[in-house]
Coordinates of C-alpha atoms and ligand atoms in Angstrom, one line a residue:
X1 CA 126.2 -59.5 5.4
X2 CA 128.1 -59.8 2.0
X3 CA 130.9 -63.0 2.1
X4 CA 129.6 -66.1 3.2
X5 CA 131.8 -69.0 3.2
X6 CA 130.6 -72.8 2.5
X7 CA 133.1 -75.5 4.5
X8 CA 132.5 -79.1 4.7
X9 CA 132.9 -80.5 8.0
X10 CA 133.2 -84.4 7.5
X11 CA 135.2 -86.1 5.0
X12 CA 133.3 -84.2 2.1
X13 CA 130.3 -85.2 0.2
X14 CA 128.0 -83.2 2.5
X15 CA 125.6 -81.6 -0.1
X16 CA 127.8 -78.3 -0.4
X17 CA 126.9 -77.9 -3.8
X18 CA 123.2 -78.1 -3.1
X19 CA 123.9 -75.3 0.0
X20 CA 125.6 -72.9 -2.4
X21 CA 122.8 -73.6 -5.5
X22 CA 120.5 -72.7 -2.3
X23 CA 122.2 -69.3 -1.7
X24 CA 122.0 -68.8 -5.3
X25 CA 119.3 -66.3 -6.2
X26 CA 120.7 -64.0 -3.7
X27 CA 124.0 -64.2 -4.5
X28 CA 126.2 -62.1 -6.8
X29 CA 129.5 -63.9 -7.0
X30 CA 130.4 -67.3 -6.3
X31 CA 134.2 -68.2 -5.7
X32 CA 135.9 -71.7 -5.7
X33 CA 138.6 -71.2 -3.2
X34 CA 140.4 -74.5 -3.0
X35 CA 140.8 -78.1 -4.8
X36 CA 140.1 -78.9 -8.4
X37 CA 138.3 -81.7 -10.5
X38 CA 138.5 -84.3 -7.2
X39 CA 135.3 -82.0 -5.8
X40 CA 132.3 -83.5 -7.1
X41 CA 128.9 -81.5 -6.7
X42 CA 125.4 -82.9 -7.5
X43 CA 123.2 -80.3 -7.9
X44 CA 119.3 -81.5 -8.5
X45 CA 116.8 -78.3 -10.5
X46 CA 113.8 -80.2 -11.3
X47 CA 114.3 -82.9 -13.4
X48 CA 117.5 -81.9 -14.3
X49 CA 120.9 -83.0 -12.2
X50 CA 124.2 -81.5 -12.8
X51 CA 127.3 -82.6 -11.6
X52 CA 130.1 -80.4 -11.4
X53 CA 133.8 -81.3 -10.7
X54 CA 136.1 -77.6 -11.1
X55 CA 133.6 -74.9 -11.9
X56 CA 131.8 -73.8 -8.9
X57 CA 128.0 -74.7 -8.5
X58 CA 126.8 -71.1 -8.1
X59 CA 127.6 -71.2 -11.5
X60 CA 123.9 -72.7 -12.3
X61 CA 121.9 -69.5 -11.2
X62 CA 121.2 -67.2 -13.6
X63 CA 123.1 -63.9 -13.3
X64 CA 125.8 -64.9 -10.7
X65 CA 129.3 -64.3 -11.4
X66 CA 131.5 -67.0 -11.1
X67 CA 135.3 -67.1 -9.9
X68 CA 138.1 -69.9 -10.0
X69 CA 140.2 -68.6 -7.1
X70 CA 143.9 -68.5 -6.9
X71 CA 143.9 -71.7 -4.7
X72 CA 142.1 -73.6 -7.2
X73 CA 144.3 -76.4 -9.6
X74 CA 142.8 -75.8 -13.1
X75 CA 142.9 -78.7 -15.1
X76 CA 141.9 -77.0 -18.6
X77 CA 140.7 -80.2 -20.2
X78 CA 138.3 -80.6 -17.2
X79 CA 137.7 -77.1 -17.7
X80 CA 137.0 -76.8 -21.1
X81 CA 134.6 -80.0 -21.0
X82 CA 132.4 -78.4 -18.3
X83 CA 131.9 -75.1 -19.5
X84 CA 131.0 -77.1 -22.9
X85 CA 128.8 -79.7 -21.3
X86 CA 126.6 -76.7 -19.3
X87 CA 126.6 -74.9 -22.3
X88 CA 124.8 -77.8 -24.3
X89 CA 122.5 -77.5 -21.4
X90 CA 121.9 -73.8 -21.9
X91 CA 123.6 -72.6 -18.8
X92 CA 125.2 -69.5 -19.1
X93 CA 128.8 -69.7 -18.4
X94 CA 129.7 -66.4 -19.6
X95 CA 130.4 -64.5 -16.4
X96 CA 133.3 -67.2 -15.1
X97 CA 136.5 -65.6 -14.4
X98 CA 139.5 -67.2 -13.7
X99 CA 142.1 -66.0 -11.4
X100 CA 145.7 -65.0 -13.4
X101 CA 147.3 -66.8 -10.1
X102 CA 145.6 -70.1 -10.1
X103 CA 147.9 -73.4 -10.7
X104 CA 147.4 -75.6 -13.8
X105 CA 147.0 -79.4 -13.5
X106 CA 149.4 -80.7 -16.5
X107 CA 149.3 -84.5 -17.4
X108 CA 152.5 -85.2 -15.7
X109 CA 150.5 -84.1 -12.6
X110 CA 148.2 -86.1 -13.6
X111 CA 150.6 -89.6 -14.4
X112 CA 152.0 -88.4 -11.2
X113 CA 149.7 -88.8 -9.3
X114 CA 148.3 -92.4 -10.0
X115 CA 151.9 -93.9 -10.3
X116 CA 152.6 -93.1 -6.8
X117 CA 149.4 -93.8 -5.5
X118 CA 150.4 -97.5 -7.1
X119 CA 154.1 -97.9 -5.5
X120 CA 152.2 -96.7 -1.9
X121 CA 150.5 -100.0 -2.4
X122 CA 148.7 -100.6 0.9
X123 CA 149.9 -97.1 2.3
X124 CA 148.0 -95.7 -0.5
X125 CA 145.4 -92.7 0.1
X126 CA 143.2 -93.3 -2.3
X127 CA 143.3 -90.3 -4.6
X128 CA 141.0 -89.4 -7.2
X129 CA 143.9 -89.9 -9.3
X130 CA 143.1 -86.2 -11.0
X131 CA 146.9 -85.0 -10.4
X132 CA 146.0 -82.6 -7.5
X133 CA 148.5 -83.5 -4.8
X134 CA 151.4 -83.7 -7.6
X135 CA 150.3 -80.0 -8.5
X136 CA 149.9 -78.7 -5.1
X137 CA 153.1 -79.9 -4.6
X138 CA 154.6 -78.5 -7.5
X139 CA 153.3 -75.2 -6.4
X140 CA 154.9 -75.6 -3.0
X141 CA 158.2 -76.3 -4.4
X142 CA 158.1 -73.5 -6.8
X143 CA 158.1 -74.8 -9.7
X144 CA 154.0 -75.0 -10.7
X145 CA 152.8 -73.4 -13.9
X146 CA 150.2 -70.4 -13.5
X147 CA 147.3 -69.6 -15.7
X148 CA 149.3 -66.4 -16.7
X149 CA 152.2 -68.5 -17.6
X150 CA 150.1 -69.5 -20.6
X151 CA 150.8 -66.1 -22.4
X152 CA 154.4 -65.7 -22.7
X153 CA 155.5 -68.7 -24.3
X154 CA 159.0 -68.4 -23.5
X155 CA 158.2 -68.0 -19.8
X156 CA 155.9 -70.9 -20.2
X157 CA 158.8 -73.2 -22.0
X158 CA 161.2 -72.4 -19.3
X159 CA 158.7 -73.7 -16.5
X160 CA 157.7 -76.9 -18.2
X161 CA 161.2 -77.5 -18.9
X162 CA 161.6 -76.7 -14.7
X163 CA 159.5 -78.9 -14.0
X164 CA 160.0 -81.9 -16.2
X165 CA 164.1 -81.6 -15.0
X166 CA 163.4 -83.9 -12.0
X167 CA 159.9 -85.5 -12.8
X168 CA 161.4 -87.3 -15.8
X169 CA 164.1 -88.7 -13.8
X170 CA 161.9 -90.2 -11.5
X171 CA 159.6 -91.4 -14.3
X172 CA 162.1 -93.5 -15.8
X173 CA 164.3 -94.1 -12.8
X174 CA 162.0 -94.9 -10.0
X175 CA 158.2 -95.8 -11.7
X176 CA 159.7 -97.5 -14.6
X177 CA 157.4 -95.2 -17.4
X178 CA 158.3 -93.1 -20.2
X179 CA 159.7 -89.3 -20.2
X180 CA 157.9 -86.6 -21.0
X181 CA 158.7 -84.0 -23.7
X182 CA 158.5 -80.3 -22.6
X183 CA 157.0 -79.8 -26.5
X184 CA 154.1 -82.1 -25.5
X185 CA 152.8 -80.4 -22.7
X186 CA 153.8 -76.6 -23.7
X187 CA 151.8 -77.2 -27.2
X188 CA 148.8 -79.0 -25.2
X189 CA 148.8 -76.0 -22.6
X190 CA 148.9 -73.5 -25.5
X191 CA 145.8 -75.1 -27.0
X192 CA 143.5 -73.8 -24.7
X193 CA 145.2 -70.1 -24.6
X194 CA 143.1 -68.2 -26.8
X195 CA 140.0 -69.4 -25.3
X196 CA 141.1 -69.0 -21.8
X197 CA 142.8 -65.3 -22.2
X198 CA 138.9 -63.6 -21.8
X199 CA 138.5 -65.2 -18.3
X200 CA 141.6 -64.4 -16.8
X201 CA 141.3 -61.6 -14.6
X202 CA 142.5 -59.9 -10.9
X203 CA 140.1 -61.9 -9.5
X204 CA 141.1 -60.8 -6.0
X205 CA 140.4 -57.0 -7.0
X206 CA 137.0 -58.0 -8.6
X207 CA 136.4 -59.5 -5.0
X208 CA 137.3 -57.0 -3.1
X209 CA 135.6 -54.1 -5.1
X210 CA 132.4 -55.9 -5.4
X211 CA 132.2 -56.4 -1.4
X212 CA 132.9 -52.8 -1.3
X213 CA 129.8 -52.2 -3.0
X214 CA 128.1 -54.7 -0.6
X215 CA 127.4 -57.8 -3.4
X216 CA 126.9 -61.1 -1.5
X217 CA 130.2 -63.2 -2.3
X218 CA 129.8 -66.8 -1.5
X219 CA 133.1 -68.9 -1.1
X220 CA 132.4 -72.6 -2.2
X221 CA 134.8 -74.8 -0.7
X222 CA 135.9 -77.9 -2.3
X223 CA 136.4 -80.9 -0.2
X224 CA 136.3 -81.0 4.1
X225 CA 137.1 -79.7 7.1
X226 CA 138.8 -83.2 8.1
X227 CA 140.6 -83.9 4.4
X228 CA 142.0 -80.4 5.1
X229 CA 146.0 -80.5 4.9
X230 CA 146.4 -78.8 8.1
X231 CA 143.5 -80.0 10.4
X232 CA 142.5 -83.2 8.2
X233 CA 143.4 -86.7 9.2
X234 CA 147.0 -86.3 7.4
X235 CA 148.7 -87.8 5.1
X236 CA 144.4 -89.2 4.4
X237 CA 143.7 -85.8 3.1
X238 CA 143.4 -83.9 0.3
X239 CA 146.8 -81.2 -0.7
X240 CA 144.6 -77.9 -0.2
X241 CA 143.2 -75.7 3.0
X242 CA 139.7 -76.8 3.0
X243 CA 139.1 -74.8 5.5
X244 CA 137.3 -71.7 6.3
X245 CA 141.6 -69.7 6.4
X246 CA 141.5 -71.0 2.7
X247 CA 138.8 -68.7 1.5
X248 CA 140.7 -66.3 2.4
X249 CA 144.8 -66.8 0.9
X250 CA 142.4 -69.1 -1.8
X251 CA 140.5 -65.9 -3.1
X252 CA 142.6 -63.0 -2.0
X253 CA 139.9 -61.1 -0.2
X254 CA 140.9 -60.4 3.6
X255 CA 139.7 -62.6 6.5
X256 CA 137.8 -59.8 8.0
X257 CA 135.3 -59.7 4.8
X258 CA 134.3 -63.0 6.0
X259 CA 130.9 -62.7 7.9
X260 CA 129.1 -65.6 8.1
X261 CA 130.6 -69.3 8.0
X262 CA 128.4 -71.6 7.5
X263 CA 129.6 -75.5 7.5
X264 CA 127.6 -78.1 5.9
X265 CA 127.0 -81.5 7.9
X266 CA 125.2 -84.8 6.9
X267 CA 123.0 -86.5 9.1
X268 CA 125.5 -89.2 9.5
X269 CA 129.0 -89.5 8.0
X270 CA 131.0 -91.1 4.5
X271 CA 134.3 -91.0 3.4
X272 CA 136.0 -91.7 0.1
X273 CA 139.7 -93.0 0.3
X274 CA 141.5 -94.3 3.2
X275 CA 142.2 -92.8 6.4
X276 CA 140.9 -93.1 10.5
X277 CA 137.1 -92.9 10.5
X278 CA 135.8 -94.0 14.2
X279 CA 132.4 -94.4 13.7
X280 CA 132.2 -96.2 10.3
X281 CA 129.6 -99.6 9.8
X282 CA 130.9 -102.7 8.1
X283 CA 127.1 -104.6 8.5
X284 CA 124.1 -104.3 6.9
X285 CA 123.4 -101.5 8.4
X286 CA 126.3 -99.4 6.5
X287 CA 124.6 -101.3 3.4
X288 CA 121.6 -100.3 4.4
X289 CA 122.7 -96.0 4.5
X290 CA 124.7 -96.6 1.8
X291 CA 122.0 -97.7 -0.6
X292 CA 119.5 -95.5 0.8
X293 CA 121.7 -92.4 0.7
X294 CA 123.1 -93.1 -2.8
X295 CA 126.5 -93.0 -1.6
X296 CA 128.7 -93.4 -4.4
X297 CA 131.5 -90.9 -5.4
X298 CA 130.1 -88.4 -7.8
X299 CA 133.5 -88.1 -9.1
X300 CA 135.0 -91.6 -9.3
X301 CA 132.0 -93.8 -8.6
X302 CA 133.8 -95.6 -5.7
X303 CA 131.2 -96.6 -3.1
X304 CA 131.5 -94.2 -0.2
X305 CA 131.9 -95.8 3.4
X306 CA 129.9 -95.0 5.6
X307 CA 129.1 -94.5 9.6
X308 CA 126.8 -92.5 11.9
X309 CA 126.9 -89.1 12.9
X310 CA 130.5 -88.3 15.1
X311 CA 129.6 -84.8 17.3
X312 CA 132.7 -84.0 17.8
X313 CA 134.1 -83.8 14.3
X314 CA 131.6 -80.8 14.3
X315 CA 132.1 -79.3 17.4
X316 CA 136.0 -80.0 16.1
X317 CA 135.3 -78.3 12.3
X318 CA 133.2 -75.4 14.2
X319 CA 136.0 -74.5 15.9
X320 CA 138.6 -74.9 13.1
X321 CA 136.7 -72.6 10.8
X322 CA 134.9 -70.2 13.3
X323 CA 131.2 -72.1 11.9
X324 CA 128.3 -69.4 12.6
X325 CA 125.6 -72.0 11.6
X326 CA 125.3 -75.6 10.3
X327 CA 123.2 -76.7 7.4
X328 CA 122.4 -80.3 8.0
X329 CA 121.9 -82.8 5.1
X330 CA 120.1 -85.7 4.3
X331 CA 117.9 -85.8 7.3
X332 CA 115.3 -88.1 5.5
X333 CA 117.7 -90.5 4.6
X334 CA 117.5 -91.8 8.6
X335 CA 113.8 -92.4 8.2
X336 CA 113.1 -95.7 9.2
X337 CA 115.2 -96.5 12.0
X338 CA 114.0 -97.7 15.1
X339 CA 116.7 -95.4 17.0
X340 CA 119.7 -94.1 15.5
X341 CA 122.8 -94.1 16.8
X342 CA 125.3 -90.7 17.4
X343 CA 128.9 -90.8 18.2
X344 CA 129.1 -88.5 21.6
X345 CA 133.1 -89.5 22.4
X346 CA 135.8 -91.7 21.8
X347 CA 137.0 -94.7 23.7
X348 CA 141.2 -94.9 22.8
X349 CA 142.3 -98.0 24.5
X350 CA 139.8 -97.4 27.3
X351 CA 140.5 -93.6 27.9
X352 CA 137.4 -91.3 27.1
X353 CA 138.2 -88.7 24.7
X354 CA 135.5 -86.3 24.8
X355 CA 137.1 -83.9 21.3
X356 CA 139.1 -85.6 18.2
X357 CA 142.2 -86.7 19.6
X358 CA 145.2 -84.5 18.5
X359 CA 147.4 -88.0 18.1
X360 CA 146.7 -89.5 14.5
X361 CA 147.4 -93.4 16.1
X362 CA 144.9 -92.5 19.1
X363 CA 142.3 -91.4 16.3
X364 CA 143.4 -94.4 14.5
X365 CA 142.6 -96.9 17.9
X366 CA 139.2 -94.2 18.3
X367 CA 136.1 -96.6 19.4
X368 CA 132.8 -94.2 19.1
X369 CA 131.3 -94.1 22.4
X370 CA 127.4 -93.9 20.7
X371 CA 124.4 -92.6 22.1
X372 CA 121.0 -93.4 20.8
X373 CA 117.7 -91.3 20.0
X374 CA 114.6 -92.1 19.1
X375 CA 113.7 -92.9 15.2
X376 CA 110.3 -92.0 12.8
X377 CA 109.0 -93.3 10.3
X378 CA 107.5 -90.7 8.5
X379 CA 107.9 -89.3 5.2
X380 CA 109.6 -86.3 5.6
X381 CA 110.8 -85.1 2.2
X382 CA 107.5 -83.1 1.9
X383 CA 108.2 -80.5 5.0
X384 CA 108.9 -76.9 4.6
X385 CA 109.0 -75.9 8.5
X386 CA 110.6 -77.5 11.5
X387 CA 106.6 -78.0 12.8
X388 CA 106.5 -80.3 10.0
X389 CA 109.0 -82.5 11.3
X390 CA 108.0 -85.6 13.3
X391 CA 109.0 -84.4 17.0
X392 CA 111.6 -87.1 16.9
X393 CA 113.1 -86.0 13.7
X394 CA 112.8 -82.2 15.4
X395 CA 114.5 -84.2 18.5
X396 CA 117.1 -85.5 16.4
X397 CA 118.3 -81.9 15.2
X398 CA 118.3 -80.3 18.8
X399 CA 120.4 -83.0 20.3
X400 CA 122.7 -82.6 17.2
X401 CA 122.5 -79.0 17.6
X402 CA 123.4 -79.3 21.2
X403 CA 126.2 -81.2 20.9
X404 CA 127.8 -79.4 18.2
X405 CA 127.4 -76.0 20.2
X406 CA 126.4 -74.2 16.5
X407 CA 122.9 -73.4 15.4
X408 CA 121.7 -75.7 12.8
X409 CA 120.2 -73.0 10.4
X410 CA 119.0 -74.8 7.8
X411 CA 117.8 -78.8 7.0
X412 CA 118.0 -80.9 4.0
X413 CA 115.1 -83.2 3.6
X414 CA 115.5 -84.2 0.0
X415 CA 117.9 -83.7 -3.1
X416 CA 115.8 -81.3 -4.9
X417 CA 116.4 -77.9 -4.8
X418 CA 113.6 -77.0 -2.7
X419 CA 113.9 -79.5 -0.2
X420 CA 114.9 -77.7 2.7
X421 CA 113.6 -76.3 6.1
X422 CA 114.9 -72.7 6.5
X423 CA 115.5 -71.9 10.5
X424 CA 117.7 -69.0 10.2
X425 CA 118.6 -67.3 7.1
X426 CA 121.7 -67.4 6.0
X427 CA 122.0 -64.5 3.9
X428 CA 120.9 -61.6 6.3
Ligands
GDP1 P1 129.2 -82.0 -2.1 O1 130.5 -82.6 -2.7 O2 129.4 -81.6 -0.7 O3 128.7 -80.9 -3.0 O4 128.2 -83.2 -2.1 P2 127.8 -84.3 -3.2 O5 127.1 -83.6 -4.3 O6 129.1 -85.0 -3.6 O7 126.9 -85.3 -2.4 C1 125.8 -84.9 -1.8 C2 124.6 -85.6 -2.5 O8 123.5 -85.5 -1.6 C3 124.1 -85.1 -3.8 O9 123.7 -86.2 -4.6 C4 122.9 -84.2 -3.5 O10 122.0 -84.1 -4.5 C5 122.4 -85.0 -2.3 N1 121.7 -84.2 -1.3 C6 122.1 -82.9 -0.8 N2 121.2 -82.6 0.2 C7 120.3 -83.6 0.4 C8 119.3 -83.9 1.3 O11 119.0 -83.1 2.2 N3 118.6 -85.1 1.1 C9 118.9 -86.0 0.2 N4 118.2 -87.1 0.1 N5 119.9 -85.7 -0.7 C10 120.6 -84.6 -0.6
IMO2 P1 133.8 -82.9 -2.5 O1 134.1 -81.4 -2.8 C1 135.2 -86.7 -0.9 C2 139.5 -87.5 -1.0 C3 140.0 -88.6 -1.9 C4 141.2 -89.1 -1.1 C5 141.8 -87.8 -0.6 C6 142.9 -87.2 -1.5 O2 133.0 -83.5 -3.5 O3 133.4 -83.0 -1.1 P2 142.9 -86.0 -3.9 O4 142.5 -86.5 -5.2 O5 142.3 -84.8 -3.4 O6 144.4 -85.9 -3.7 O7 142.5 -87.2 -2.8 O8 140.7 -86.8 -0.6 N1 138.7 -86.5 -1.7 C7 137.4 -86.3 -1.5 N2 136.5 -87.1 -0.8 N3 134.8 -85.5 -1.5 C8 135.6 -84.8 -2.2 O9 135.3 -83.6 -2.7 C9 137.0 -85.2 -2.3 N4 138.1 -84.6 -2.8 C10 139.1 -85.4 -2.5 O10 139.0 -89.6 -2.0 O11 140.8 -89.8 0.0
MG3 MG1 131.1 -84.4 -3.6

């Protein structure tokens, strides 16, 4: 059962770095399909905790082979400082390759990106501000800058110069800031030439060829199932497929090499930015998961908000990305409550919607209709097998389980890397 696929399916944040470092040992390759520096993995191995923003977090287990995808915007500042960084920390980086068809984050992306954000005002989405949407866009339009662009310098020169033709007019024209010279950014991007020319490879072929000689691929996706730019709450969503279709076009291997998908769900919900999000708390109790959950962007530090559980994003992300099982996170951050509360439907202006509406306004007006089950108090950080579990906290996981219609395989109980209940394994 060689490629396995990671997908969030909330707004992101779910622990998908910690699910992928999980797979680790078994796995050969590890591929970022989608996204850029906006991801932001924690990653606890003992005492240690790594947070990773472009490289992929397989990248922490000795021996695995780790891939930047062609759907992946490579900022190679960001890229550069990370490789550095786990390097200090005596991680072996040495096996990364970096696909020759990936897009490259340039500072106008970058300047881009946060000067928009500021003339959106109140419409803004609330970007990490790491010029993602600017180069996405640029890609779109046919005029983005590929990692291969890097050595032919006249090639390169011409496509700066492409690109900088409109940008600078809106610069100075319509956000009021300086031009920017084509020398700046072709010098800048030839900086990091030489050191990125050993990495650069047909990343896809690699893929394909170590599948064939049935090497466990795992495809670590960036971001979520509803920040997706097809299925997410659009325009509150990130520019990249998200989704479990992205690991394919975002790696190049074919969607039938696909065999297990696994999507990765917290015990109850966050979101960073702006955007619907039905069953989000404003009271002390949102304080009260928000402190206890350390949820705080990993990448910006903005506080995350926060709400309870919503069943049918799930059942909504299992169908999106075909999900064969769930890995559900941060189970022992509920311990405590009394009864905790879980989003069953929506009430839109007194209509029952039992799946996420299709209409962005009636997800907008979406009331959770909540159901509640019983609470525990014990510890629970300690438990290796579902006996270990409370019954309420076992009660908790098959209602969640039921109402998603997807197995939940595997439960988090803790950040460290052994804190987890296995159910089903995930590799076999
Ligand atoms: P990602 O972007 O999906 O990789 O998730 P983040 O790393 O941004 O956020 C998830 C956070 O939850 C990280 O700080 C993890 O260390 C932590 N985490 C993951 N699984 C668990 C769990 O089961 N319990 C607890 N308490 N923390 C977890
Ligand atoms: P991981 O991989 C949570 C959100 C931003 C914003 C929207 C668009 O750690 O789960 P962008 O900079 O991508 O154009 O921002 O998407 N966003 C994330 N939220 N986790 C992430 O990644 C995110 N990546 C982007 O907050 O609302
Ligand atoms: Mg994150």
């Amino acid at each position: 059962m060689p490629g396995i696929v990671i997908v969030g399916v909330q707004w992101g944040d779910e622990g998908k770095g910690k699910a992928t470092d999980l797979l680790g040992e078994r796995t050969d390759w590890v591929v970022k399909f989608n996204g850029g520096n906006n991801a932001g993995h924690t990653v606890v191995i003992g005492d240690e905790k790594y947070a990773l923003h472009l490289l992929p977090s397989g990248i922490l287990s000795d021996g695995v082979n780790a891939v930047i995808g062609n759907g992946v915007v490579v900022d190679l500042e960001v890229l550069f400082a990370e490789l550095e960084a786990l390097h200090a920390r005596g991680v072996d980086t040495s096996r990364l390759k970096v696909s020759a068809n990936a897009h490259i984050i340039t500072q106008y992306h970058r300047t881009l990106d946060k000067v928009t954000e500021r003339f959106l005002g109140k419409r803004q989405i609330g970007t990490t501000g790491r010029g993602i949407g600017p180069a996405y866009a640029d890609k779109i339009n046919r005029v983005g800058i590929r990692v291969q662009d890097l050595f032919d310098e006249n090639i390169l020169r011409q496509k700066v110069e492409g690109a900088l033709d409109q940008k600078n007019h809106l610069l100075v024209k319509v956000f009021n800031r300086r031009a920017i010279a084509v020398d700046e950014i072709v010098d800048d991007l030839l900086s990091y030439a030489e050191r990125l020319r050993p990495m650069v490879a047909d990343t896809a072929l690699l893929l394909d060829e170590a599948l064939d000689r049935g090497e466990v691929v795992v495809f670590e996706g960036g971001q979520a199932t509803m920040l997706d730019v097809d299925h997410g709450t659009y325009p509150f969503v990130t520019s990249s497929s998200a989704t479990a279709g992205g690991a394919s076009t975002g790696s190049g291997v074919g969607p039938n090499r696909l065999d297990r998908i696994v999507g990765i769900v917290k015990a109850y919900t966050t979101r960073v930015g702006s955007g619907p999000f039905p069953t989000e708390l404003f009271d002390e109790q949102g304080e009260w998961l928000r402190s206890r959950g350390f949820e705080f962007g990993t990448t910006t530090g903005r506080p995350r908000r926060v709400g309870w559980y919503d069943a049918p994003i799930t059942r909504y992300a299992t169908r999106i990305n075909g999900i064969t099982d769930l890995v559900l996170t941060k189970l022992d951050i509920l311990t405590g409550l009394d009864r905790i509360p879980v989003c069953v439907a929506y009430d839109v202006d007194g209509e029952r919607f039992d799946e996420v509406p299709v209409n962005q306004s009636d997800f907008h007006h979406a009331k959770p209709i909540l159901e509640y089950l019983p609470g525990w108090k014990q510890d629970i950080t300690g438990a290796r097998t579902f006996e270990d579990l409370p019954v309420e906290a076992q009660d908790y996981v098959l209602a969640l389980e039921k109402m998603s219609g997807t197995r939940i395989s595997v439960i988090g109980v803790g950040a460290a890397r052994d804190a987890v209940i296995v159910r089903h394994d995930l590799v076999d």
